[in-house]
Amino acid sequence: MSDEISREERSKRLAEALLKGWRMLPETCPVCGSPLFETPGGEVVCAVCGTKVILVQSEEDVKIEKQKLILEKIIGDLVRYLEREIYEAKEELSNERIERINSLLDAIDKASSIYKSLTHQEKRHR
Ligand SMILES: [Zn+2]
């Protein structure tokens, strides 16, 4: 940044934002590192340098986190079923068992790709 904002100016702008009734957010400005504010209009701006930032809707974030937790549990269960199938199979691998193992592998694969797409979604928002 070429034109650096003095400490006094920075404090003044933060104070002004608070006086205007803007809500201070825990996130910081990617440009100058000052706390970000949410205006009554729902915009997220840096009160110091004026940068507008688009934040992830926290609700959406929470939803994705929850979905990921559920998927983690499902994948964990599927892997356990798979392990049991393989353990019980020992020497004799019947067609029926192979079919079950295949469908478990399929399900794990599907759940993993959903999980990956959720992780992707999170990154894209940030
Ligand atoms: Zn800033």
Short mmCIF file of N, CA and C and ligand atoms in Angstrom, two decimals:
data_model
loop_
_atom_site.label_atom_id
_atom_site.label_comp_id
_atom_site.label_asym_id
_atom_site.label_seq_id
_atom_site.Cartn_x
_atom_site.Cartn_y
_atom_site.Cartn_z
N MET A 1 0.83 -1.20 0.00
CA MET A 1 0.00 0.00 0.00
C MET A 1 0.86 1.25 0.00
N SER A 2 0.64 2.15 -0.98
CA SER A 2 1.48 3.34 -1.07
C SER A 2 1.04 4.40 -0.06
N ASP A 3 -0.23 4.73 -0.08
CA ASP A 3 -0.69 5.78 0.83
C ASP A 3 -1.13 5.16 2.16
N GLU A 4 -0.23 5.13 3.08
CA GLU A 4 -0.54 4.49 4.35
C GLU A 4 -1.41 5.39 5.21
N ILE A 5 -2.35 4.74 5.85
CA ILE A 5 -3.28 5.50 6.69
C ILE A 5 -2.67 5.58 8.09
N SER A 6 -2.64 6.78 8.62
CA SER A 6 -2.04 6.97 9.94
C SER A 6 -2.89 6.29 11.01
N ARG A 7 -2.26 6.03 12.12
CA ARG A 7 -2.94 5.36 13.22
C ARG A 7 -4.16 6.14 13.70
N GLU A 8 -3.98 7.47 13.75
CA GLU A 8 -5.09 8.33 14.20
C GLU A 8 -6.26 8.26 13.23
N GLU A 9 -5.91 8.32 11.94
CA GLU A 9 -6.95 8.28 10.91
C GLU A 9 -7.70 6.95 10.97
N ARG A 10 -6.94 5.88 11.21
CA ARG A 10 -7.52 4.55 11.28
C ARG A 10 -8.52 4.47 12.45
N SER A 11 -8.08 4.96 13.61
CA SER A 11 -8.94 4.94 14.79
C SER A 11 -10.19 5.77 14.56
N LYS A 12 -9.99 6.91 13.88
CA LYS A 12 -11.10 7.82 13.62
C LYS A 12 -12.14 7.13 12.74
N ARG A 13 -11.66 6.45 11.71
CA ARG A 13 -12.59 5.78 10.78
C ARG A 13 -13.31 4.61 11.45
N LEU A 14 -12.60 3.91 12.32
CA LEU A 14 -13.24 2.80 13.05
C LEU A 14 -14.34 3.35 13.97
N ALA A 15 -14.00 4.45 14.64
CA ALA A 15 -14.97 5.07 15.55
C ALA A 15 -16.19 5.56 14.80
N GLU A 16 -15.94 6.15 13.63
CA GLU A 16 -17.05 6.64 12.81
C GLU A 16 -17.99 5.51 12.40
N ALA A 17 -17.39 4.40 12.02
CA ALA A 17 -18.19 3.25 11.61
C ALA A 17 -19.08 2.77 12.75
N LEU A 18 -18.49 2.71 13.93
CA LEU A 18 -19.25 2.28 15.10
C LEU A 18 -20.38 3.26 15.41
N LEU A 19 -20.06 4.56 15.26
CA LEU A 19 -21.08 5.59 15.53
C LEU A 19 -22.22 5.52 14.53
N LYS A 20 -21.89 5.10 13.31
CA LYS A 20 -22.93 4.97 12.28
C LYS A 20 -23.82 3.75 12.53
N GLY A 21 -23.42 2.95 13.53
CA GLY A 21 -24.22 1.77 13.85
C GLY A 21 -23.83 0.54 13.06
N TRP A 22 -22.65 0.59 12.43
CA TRP A 22 -22.18 -0.57 11.69
C TRP A 22 -21.75 -1.64 12.69
N ARG A 23 -21.95 -2.88 12.31
CA ARG A 23 -21.63 -3.98 13.20
C ARG A 23 -20.22 -4.50 12.92
N MET A 24 -19.40 -4.53 13.94
CA MET A 24 -18.02 -5.00 13.76
C MET A 24 -18.02 -6.53 13.66
N LEU A 25 -17.29 -7.04 12.69
CA LEU A 25 -17.24 -8.49 12.47
C LEU A 25 -15.91 -9.07 12.94
N PRO A 26 -15.88 -10.35 13.22
CA PRO A 26 -14.61 -10.96 13.64
C PRO A 26 -13.60 -11.07 12.50
N GLU A 27 -14.07 -10.96 11.25
CA GLU A 27 -13.17 -11.07 10.10
C GLU A 27 -12.41 -9.76 9.88
N THR A 28 -11.25 -9.88 9.27
CA THR A 28 -10.46 -8.68 9.00
C THR A 28 -10.34 -8.42 7.50
N CYS A 29 -10.04 -7.18 7.18
CA CYS A 29 -9.90 -6.74 5.80
C CYS A 29 -8.70 -7.43 5.14
N PRO A 30 -8.90 -7.99 3.94
CA PRO A 30 -7.79 -8.65 3.26
C PRO A 30 -6.73 -7.66 2.77
N VAL A 31 -7.10 -6.38 2.68
CA VAL A 31 -6.17 -5.37 2.17
C VAL A 31 -5.33 -4.75 3.30
N CYS A 32 -6.01 -4.25 4.34
CA CYS A 32 -5.26 -3.53 5.37
C CYS A 32 -5.29 -4.20 6.75
N GLY A 33 -6.06 -5.27 6.89
CA GLY A 33 -6.06 -6.00 8.15
C GLY A 33 -6.91 -5.42 9.26
N SER A 34 -7.66 -4.36 8.93
CA SER A 34 -8.55 -3.77 9.94
C SER A 34 -9.80 -4.63 10.08
N PRO A 35 -10.49 -4.49 11.21
CA PRO A 35 -11.72 -5.27 11.35
C PRO A 35 -12.75 -4.84 10.31
N LEU A 36 -13.51 -5.80 9.81
CA LEU A 36 -14.54 -5.49 8.83
C LEU A 36 -15.85 -5.13 9.54
N PHE A 37 -16.70 -4.41 8.83
CA PHE A 37 -17.98 -4.00 9.38
C PHE A 37 -19.11 -4.41 8.45
N GLU A 38 -20.25 -4.67 9.06
CA GLU A 38 -21.43 -4.93 8.26
C GLU A 38 -22.32 -3.70 8.37
N THR A 39 -22.67 -3.15 7.23
CA THR A 39 -23.52 -1.96 7.21
C THR A 39 -24.98 -2.40 7.40
N PRO A 40 -25.85 -1.44 7.76
CA PRO A 40 -27.27 -1.82 7.91
C PRO A 40 -27.85 -2.38 6.61
N GLY A 41 -27.24 -2.03 5.48
CA GLY A 41 -27.70 -2.55 4.20
C GLY A 41 -27.22 -3.96 3.91
N GLY A 42 -26.43 -4.50 4.82
CA GLY A 42 -25.96 -5.87 4.66
C GLY A 42 -24.64 -6.00 3.91
N GLU A 43 -24.04 -4.86 3.59
CA GLU A 43 -22.76 -4.90 2.90
C GLU A 43 -21.64 -5.08 3.92
N VAL A 44 -20.60 -5.78 3.49
CA VAL A 44 -19.45 -5.93 4.37
C VAL A 44 -18.32 -5.06 3.82
N VAL A 45 -17.91 -4.08 4.60
CA VAL A 45 -16.88 -3.16 4.13
C VAL A 45 -15.80 -2.95 5.19
N CYS A 46 -14.64 -2.53 4.71
CA CYS A 46 -13.58 -2.13 5.61
C CYS A 46 -13.78 -0.65 5.88
N ALA A 47 -13.92 -0.28 7.14
CA ALA A 47 -14.18 1.11 7.50
C ALA A 47 -12.94 1.97 7.27
N VAL A 48 -11.79 1.34 7.21
CA VAL A 48 -10.55 2.11 7.10
C VAL A 48 -10.18 2.40 5.64
N CYS A 49 -10.11 1.35 4.82
CA CYS A 49 -9.69 1.59 3.44
C CYS A 49 -10.84 1.52 2.44
N GLY A 50 -12.03 1.15 2.91
CA GLY A 50 -13.20 1.16 2.03
C GLY A 50 -13.38 -0.06 1.16
N THR A 51 -12.54 -1.06 1.34
CA THR A 51 -12.67 -2.28 0.54
C THR A 51 -13.98 -2.99 0.85
N LYS A 52 -14.67 -3.40 -0.22
CA LYS A 52 -15.90 -4.18 -0.02
C LYS A 52 -15.55 -5.66 -0.10
N VAL A 53 -16.05 -6.41 0.86
CA VAL A 53 -15.71 -7.83 0.93
C VAL A 53 -16.99 -8.66 0.90
N ILE A 54 -16.93 -9.76 0.16
CA ILE A 54 -18.07 -10.68 0.18
C ILE A 54 -17.71 -11.84 1.08
N LEU A 55 -18.46 -11.96 2.16
CA LEU A 55 -18.20 -13.04 3.12
C LEU A 55 -19.17 -14.19 2.89
N VAL A 56 -18.74 -15.34 3.30
CA VAL A 56 -19.63 -16.49 3.24
C VAL A 56 -20.75 -16.27 4.24
N GLN A 57 -21.95 -16.60 3.83
CA GLN A 57 -23.05 -16.57 4.78
C GLN A 57 -22.71 -17.60 5.85
N SER A 58 -22.64 -17.18 7.08
CA SER A 58 -22.22 -18.12 8.11
C SER A 58 -23.19 -19.30 8.24
N GLU A 59 -24.47 -19.03 7.99
CA GLU A 59 -25.47 -20.11 8.05
C GLU A 59 -25.12 -21.21 7.05
N GLU A 60 -24.75 -20.77 5.85
CA GLU A 60 -24.42 -21.71 4.79
C GLU A 60 -23.19 -22.54 5.19
N ASP A 61 -22.24 -21.84 5.79
CA ASP A 61 -21.02 -22.48 6.25
C ASP A 61 -21.32 -23.57 7.27
N VAL A 62 -22.19 -23.21 8.20
CA VAL A 62 -22.59 -24.16 9.25
C VAL A 62 -23.26 -25.37 8.63
N LYS A 63 -24.11 -25.11 7.63
CA LYS A 63 -24.82 -26.19 6.95
C LYS A 63 -23.82 -27.15 6.29
N ILE A 64 -22.84 -26.59 5.62
CA ILE A 64 -21.84 -27.42 4.95
C ILE A 64 -21.06 -28.23 5.98
N GLU A 65 -20.69 -27.58 7.09
CA GLU A 65 -19.96 -28.29 8.15
C GLU A 65 -20.77 -29.48 8.67
N LYS A 66 -22.06 -29.25 8.85
CA LYS A 66 -22.93 -30.32 9.35
C LYS A 66 -23.00 -31.47 8.37
N GLN A 67 -23.18 -31.11 7.08
CA GLN A 67 -23.26 -32.14 6.05
C GLN A 67 -21.96 -32.95 6.01
N LYS A 68 -20.85 -32.27 6.18
CA LYS A 68 -19.56 -32.96 6.17
C LYS A 68 -19.43 -33.93 7.34
N LEU A 69 -19.91 -33.50 8.50
CA LEU A 69 -19.85 -34.38 9.68
C LEU A 69 -20.69 -35.63 9.46
N ILE A 70 -21.87 -35.44 8.88
CA ILE A 70 -22.75 -36.58 8.62
C ILE A 70 -22.07 -37.54 7.64
N LEU A 71 -21.50 -36.96 6.58
CA LEU A 71 -20.83 -37.79 5.58
C LEU A 71 -19.64 -38.54 6.18
N GLU A 72 -18.90 -37.86 7.05
CA GLU A 72 -17.76 -38.52 7.70
C GLU A 72 -18.22 -39.76 8.45
N LYS A 73 -19.37 -39.61 9.12
CA LYS A 73 -19.91 -40.72 9.90
C LYS A 73 -20.34 -41.85 8.96
N ILE A 74 -21.03 -41.47 7.88
CA ILE A 74 -21.49 -42.47 6.92
C ILE A 74 -20.31 -43.23 6.32
N ILE A 75 -19.29 -42.49 5.91
CA ILE A 75 -18.11 -43.13 5.31
C ILE A 75 -17.45 -44.07 6.33
N GLY A 76 -17.36 -43.61 7.58
CA GLY A 76 -16.77 -44.43 8.63
C GLY A 76 -17.53 -45.74 8.81
N ASP A 77 -18.86 -45.64 8.81
CA ASP A 77 -19.70 -46.84 8.95
C ASP A 77 -19.50 -47.78 7.77
N LEU A 78 -19.51 -47.21 6.57
CA LEU A 78 -19.36 -48.03 5.37
C LEU A 78 -18.03 -48.77 5.37
N VAL A 79 -16.99 -48.08 5.80
CA VAL A 79 -15.67 -48.70 5.84
C VAL A 79 -15.67 -49.85 6.85
N ARG A 80 -16.37 -49.64 7.97
CA ARG A 80 -16.46 -50.72 8.96
C ARG A 80 -17.21 -51.93 8.41
N TYR A 81 -18.31 -51.68 7.68
CA TYR A 81 -19.06 -52.79 7.08
C TYR A 81 -18.16 -53.54 6.11
N LEU A 82 -17.42 -52.76 5.35
CA LEU A 82 -16.53 -53.34 4.34
C LEU A 82 -15.48 -54.22 5.01
N GLU A 83 -14.91 -53.70 6.08
CA GLU A 83 -13.89 -54.46 6.81
C GLU A 83 -14.47 -55.78 7.33
N ARG A 84 -15.72 -55.69 7.81
CA ARG A 84 -16.35 -56.88 8.36
C ARG A 84 -16.60 -57.92 7.25
N GLU A 85 -17.07 -57.42 6.11
CA GLU A 85 -17.31 -58.33 4.97
C GLU A 85 -16.02 -59.06 4.60
N ILE A 86 -14.95 -58.29 4.54
CA ILE A 86 -13.67 -58.88 4.13
C ILE A 86 -13.16 -59.84 5.21
N TYR A 87 -13.33 -59.44 6.46
CA TYR A 87 -12.89 -60.27 7.58
C TYR A 87 -13.65 -61.60 7.61
N GLU A 88 -14.97 -61.49 7.43
CA GLU A 88 -15.81 -62.69 7.47
C GLU A 88 -15.61 -63.58 6.26
N ALA A 89 -15.17 -62.98 5.18
CA ALA A 89 -15.00 -63.74 3.95
C ALA A 89 -13.90 -64.78 4.08
N LYS A 90 -12.82 -64.44 4.78
CA LYS A 90 -11.68 -65.35 4.91
C LYS A 90 -11.29 -65.91 3.54
N GLU A 91 -11.42 -67.23 3.39
CA GLU A 91 -11.00 -67.86 2.14
C GLU A 91 -12.12 -67.82 1.10
N GLU A 92 -13.35 -68.11 1.57
CA GLU A 92 -14.44 -68.24 0.62
C GLU A 92 -15.08 -66.88 0.28
N LEU A 93 -14.93 -66.49 -0.95
CA LEU A 93 -15.51 -65.24 -1.40
C LEU A 93 -16.66 -65.54 -2.35
N SER A 94 -17.84 -65.62 -1.79
CA SER A 94 -19.00 -65.94 -2.62
C SER A 94 -19.37 -64.76 -3.51
N ASN A 95 -20.10 -65.06 -4.56
CA ASN A 95 -20.54 -63.99 -5.47
C ASN A 95 -21.39 -62.97 -4.73
N GLU A 96 -22.18 -63.52 -3.82
CA GLU A 96 -23.06 -62.65 -3.03
C GLU A 96 -22.24 -61.64 -2.23
N ARG A 97 -21.17 -62.15 -1.62
CA ARG A 97 -20.32 -61.29 -0.81
C ARG A 97 -19.58 -60.27 -1.69
N ILE A 98 -19.12 -60.73 -2.83
CA ILE A 98 -18.44 -59.82 -3.75
C ILE A 98 -19.38 -58.68 -4.15
N GLU A 99 -20.62 -59.05 -4.37
CA GLU A 99 -21.62 -58.04 -4.73
C GLU A 99 -21.79 -57.02 -3.61
N ARG A 100 -21.86 -57.54 -2.38
CA ARG A 100 -22.02 -56.64 -1.23
C ARG A 100 -20.79 -55.72 -1.09
N ILE A 101 -19.61 -56.32 -1.27
CA ILE A 101 -18.38 -55.54 -1.17
C ILE A 101 -18.36 -54.46 -2.25
N ASN A 102 -18.77 -54.85 -3.46
CA ASN A 102 -18.81 -53.88 -4.56
C ASN A 102 -19.75 -52.73 -4.28
N SER A 103 -20.92 -53.06 -3.74
CA SER A 103 -21.87 -51.96 -3.49
C SER A 103 -21.40 -51.08 -2.35
N LEU A 104 -20.68 -51.66 -1.38
CA LEU A 104 -20.11 -50.85 -0.31
C LEU A 104 -19.05 -49.90 -0.87
N LEU A 105 -18.19 -50.46 -1.74
CA LEU A 105 -17.15 -49.64 -2.36
C LEU A 105 -17.77 -48.49 -3.16
N ASP A 106 -18.86 -48.81 -3.86
CA ASP A 106 -19.59 -47.82 -4.64
C ASP A 106 -20.11 -46.70 -3.75
N ALA A 107 -20.72 -47.12 -2.64
CA ALA A 107 -21.30 -46.15 -1.71
C ALA A 107 -20.21 -45.26 -1.10
N ILE A 108 -19.07 -45.87 -0.76
CA ILE A 108 -17.96 -45.10 -0.19
C ILE A 108 -17.47 -44.07 -1.22
N ASP A 109 -17.39 -44.54 -2.45
CA ASP A 109 -16.94 -43.67 -3.53
C ASP A 109 -17.87 -42.47 -3.70
N LYS A 110 -19.16 -42.74 -3.70
CA LYS A 110 -20.15 -41.68 -3.87
C LYS A 110 -20.10 -40.69 -2.71
N ALA A 111 -20.07 -41.23 -1.50
CA ALA A 111 -20.03 -40.37 -0.31
C ALA A 111 -18.76 -39.51 -0.32
N SER A 112 -17.64 -40.10 -0.74
CA SER A 112 -16.38 -39.36 -0.78
C SER A 112 -16.44 -38.23 -1.79
N SER A 113 -17.09 -38.47 -2.93
CA SER A 113 -17.12 -37.41 -3.93
C SER A 113 -18.04 -36.27 -3.50
N ILE A 114 -19.11 -36.61 -2.76
CA ILE A 114 -19.97 -35.55 -2.22
C ILE A 114 -19.17 -34.73 -1.20
N TYR A 115 -18.43 -35.46 -0.37
CA TYR A 115 -17.60 -34.81 0.65
C TYR A 115 -16.62 -33.84 0.00
N LYS A 116 -15.98 -34.32 -1.08
CA LYS A 116 -15.01 -33.49 -1.78
C LYS A 116 -15.66 -32.25 -2.37
N SER A 117 -16.86 -32.42 -2.93
CA SER A 117 -17.51 -31.26 -3.55
C SER A 117 -17.91 -30.23 -2.49
N LEU A 118 -18.22 -30.70 -1.28
CA LEU A 118 -18.54 -29.77 -0.19
C LEU A 118 -17.31 -28.98 0.22
N THR A 119 -16.17 -29.66 0.29
CA THR A 119 -14.92 -28.99 0.64
C THR A 119 -14.59 -27.94 -0.41
N HIS A 120 -14.89 -28.28 -1.66
CA HIS A 120 -14.66 -27.38 -2.78
C HIS A 120 -15.50 -26.12 -2.64
N GLN A 121 -16.78 -26.36 -2.33
CA GLN A 121 -17.73 -25.26 -2.18
C GLN A 121 -17.25 -24.27 -1.13
N GLU A 122 -16.74 -24.81 -0.04
CA GLU A 122 -16.25 -23.95 1.04
C GLU A 122 -15.12 -23.07 0.55
N LYS A 123 -14.18 -23.71 -0.20
CA LYS A 123 -13.01 -22.97 -0.68
C LYS A 123 -13.42 -21.87 -1.64
N ARG A 124 -14.41 -22.20 -2.50
CA ARG A 124 -14.82 -21.24 -3.51
C ARG A 124 -15.39 -19.97 -2.87
N HIS A 125 -16.07 -20.15 -1.74
CA HIS A 125 -16.69 -19.02 -1.08
C HIS A 125 -15.67 -18.10 -0.41
N ARG A 126 -14.54 -18.66 -0.04
CA ARG A 126 -13.59 -17.89 0.75
C ARG A 126 -12.64 -17.05 -0.08
ZN ZN B 1 -9.09 -2.30 4.72
#
